[in-house]
Amino acid sequence: IMSMELFFEAWVETVAEKLSRQIGGVLRSGRKRETVTPLKWRPPYIGSQKYLLPDLVIEREDQTIIIYAKYKSHWEELSRHEWYSTSKTFQEQHRADLLQILAYTSPTTKKVVACLGYPCQKRTWQSLKQRERLWHRASLYAGSRQIDVVLTAFPMATNIDEVVQELRQAVTAAPP
């Protein structure tokens, strides 16, 4: 028996594995503990969290792609409602997700794409695809390093090649 959260994360890892082969990247998995980034507290016994653990990291020569799979209904909510009409609780949860993935970008010095992925229903994904709204992209700078943030959907009942193609476009598109 597998929880839906673990199933979703495994599905996103399968998509990322296929994507990494297509774009010439090396995939590392948090599930396999390949993405652990230790936090060094001084003194060590005072610290809380001991490490960061992104779900997935794809390393390319000039770029790092970090994928954080969140099994929440946020994509469905964002596809149906304007941001200002969502609840304060929803907005705070989404903000926490964004801050977490941004924390995962701190160890890399390369250009980075931080991809926050949520599940969605097949019909939602198809509707968004027709309207060219499958992903949203923003950019920010940490010194001279550019960080692109991509919000996207991962349907679990759609052909994997379609999902990989759309994710590839989202993570390799020119920044806004």
XYZ file of C-alpha atoms in Angstrom:
176
model
C 0.000 0.000 0.000
C 1.307 3.426 -1.004
C -0.070 6.797 0.015
C -1.251 9.104 -2.762
C 1.452 11.584 -1.780
C 4.185 8.975 -2.317
C 2.513 7.779 -5.514
C 2.423 11.327 -6.864
C 6.074 11.914 -5.969
C 6.997 8.638 -7.735
C 5.050 9.719 -10.820
C 6.823 13.080 -10.914
C 10.160 11.268 -10.495
C 9.286 9.062 -13.490
C 8.512 12.167 -15.557
C 11.747 13.846 -14.387
C 13.784 10.753 -15.235
C 12.525 10.795 -18.811
C 13.036 14.569 -19.033
C 16.626 14.344 -17.765
C 17.494 11.817 -20.485
C 16.004 14.105 -23.149
C 17.829 17.255 -22.057
C 21.153 15.662 -21.153
C 20.915 16.039 -17.407
C 21.737 13.858 -14.429
C 18.787 13.179 -12.130
C 19.248 12.911 -8.375
C 16.371 11.797 -6.157
C 15.444 12.824 -2.642
C 13.734 9.456 -2.234
C 17.179 7.855 -2.631
C 18.716 10.553 -0.357
C 20.845 11.809 -3.274
C 19.790 15.445 -2.782
C 20.637 15.923 0.900
C 22.209 19.326 1.621
C 23.421 19.473 5.242
C 22.774 22.543 7.375
C 25.729 23.356 9.608
C 24.574 24.865 12.883
C 26.988 26.461 15.314
C 26.998 24.964 17.851
C 25.628 21.769 16.216
C 23.349 20.734 19.106
C 21.284 23.961 18.864
C 20.007 23.523 15.309
C 16.564 22.358 14.280
C 16.477 20.998 10.735
C 19.676 19.139 9.927
C 19.429 19.260 6.117
C 17.465 20.319 3.052
C 16.027 17.488 0.933
C 14.593 18.518 -2.447
C 12.471 15.865 -4.148
C 14.359 15.936 -7.457
C 17.388 17.714 -8.879
C 18.437 17.604 -12.520
C 22.003 18.812 -13.064
C 23.043 20.068 -16.466
C 26.314 21.690 -17.452
C 24.958 25.230 -17.157
C 21.715 24.762 -15.244
C 20.181 23.124 -12.192
C 16.496 22.161 -12.257
C 14.889 21.499 -8.893
C 11.475 19.847 -8.831
C 9.328 19.853 -5.729
C 6.236 17.649 -5.978
C 3.419 18.704 -3.672
C 0.360 16.504 -3.396
C -2.090 19.334 -2.776
C -5.080 20.621 -4.728
C -3.403 23.982 -5.306
C -3.196 23.684 -9.081
C -6.910 22.930 -9.345
C -7.606 25.898 -7.061
C -5.338 28.230 -9.037
C -6.859 27.128 -12.343
C -10.389 27.924 -11.134
C -9.954 31.070 -9.057
C -8.039 34.312 -9.161
C -5.370 34.616 -6.489
C -7.207 37.384 -4.614
C -10.318 35.205 -4.227
C -8.510 32.240 -2.633
C -8.565 31.811 1.134
C -5.856 33.229 3.376
C -5.032 29.662 4.471
C -4.524 28.602 0.859
C -2.344 31.634 0.159
C -0.159 30.945 3.214
C 0.243 27.256 2.296
C 1.214 28.194 -1.236
C 3.630 30.836 0.043
C 5.268 28.219 2.301
C 5.685 25.892 -0.721
C 7.337 28.696 -2.705
C 9.663 29.611 0.156
C 10.638 25.974 0.592
C 11.569 25.464 -3.053
C 13.458 28.757 -3.039
C 15.465 27.483 -0.058
C 16.391 24.453 -2.174
C 17.973 26.768 -4.775
C 20.504 28.241 -2.342
C 23.323 25.662 -2.701
C 23.704 25.995 -6.471
C 25.703 28.707 -8.199
C 24.375 27.870 -11.666
C 21.319 29.262 -13.361
C 18.466 27.505 -11.607
C 14.873 26.617 -12.384
C 12.784 25.858 -9.317
C 9.733 23.884 -10.403
C 6.826 23.510 -8.000
C 4.480 20.799 -9.290
C 0.990 19.943 -8.185
C -1.344 17.166 -9.337
C -4.355 17.980 -11.454
C -7.196 16.155 -13.120
C -6.824 15.077 -16.722
C -9.620 17.360 -17.931
C -8.068 20.342 -16.136
C -4.685 19.600 -17.711
C -6.186 19.278 -21.196
C -8.139 22.509 -20.794
C -5.048 24.378 -19.597
C -2.977 22.885 -22.417
C -5.469 24.137 -25.007
C -5.262 27.611 -23.458
C -1.442 27.445 -23.126
C -1.697 27.859 -19.341
C -0.023 24.651 -18.118
C 2.713 26.533 -16.331
C 3.427 29.930 -14.883
C 6.932 31.344 -14.721
C 8.532 34.119 -12.701
C 12.131 35.232 -12.231
C 14.071 36.733 -9.372
C 17.718 37.445 -8.730
C 20.025 36.436 -5.898
C 22.942 38.772 -6.554
C 23.831 38.108 -10.173
C 22.301 34.605 -10.190
C 18.925 34.278 -11.873
C 16.319 31.985 -10.330
C 13.330 31.037 -12.459
C 10.306 29.722 -10.597
C 7.877 27.526 -12.510
C 4.474 26.500 -11.193
C 3.057 23.581 -13.120
C 0.682 20.639 -13.112
C 1.404 16.925 -13.279
C -1.664 14.957 -14.350
C -1.466 11.305 -13.369
C -3.824 10.013 -16.064
C -2.172 11.428 -19.177
C 0.419 10.068 -21.594
C 3.853 10.496 -20.024
C 5.375 11.787 -23.280
C 2.905 14.695 -23.326
C 3.695 15.552 -19.716
C 7.457 15.388 -20.349
C 7.125 17.568 -23.460
C 5.243 20.262 -21.549
C 7.615 20.101 -18.572
C 10.582 20.381 -20.926
C 9.093 23.512 -22.454
C 8.394 24.955 -18.988
C 11.909 24.437 -17.609
C 13.800 25.417 -20.778
C 11.664 28.397 -21.867
C 13.183 31.837 -21.973
C 12.561 33.762 -18.741
C 9.867 36.467 -18.688
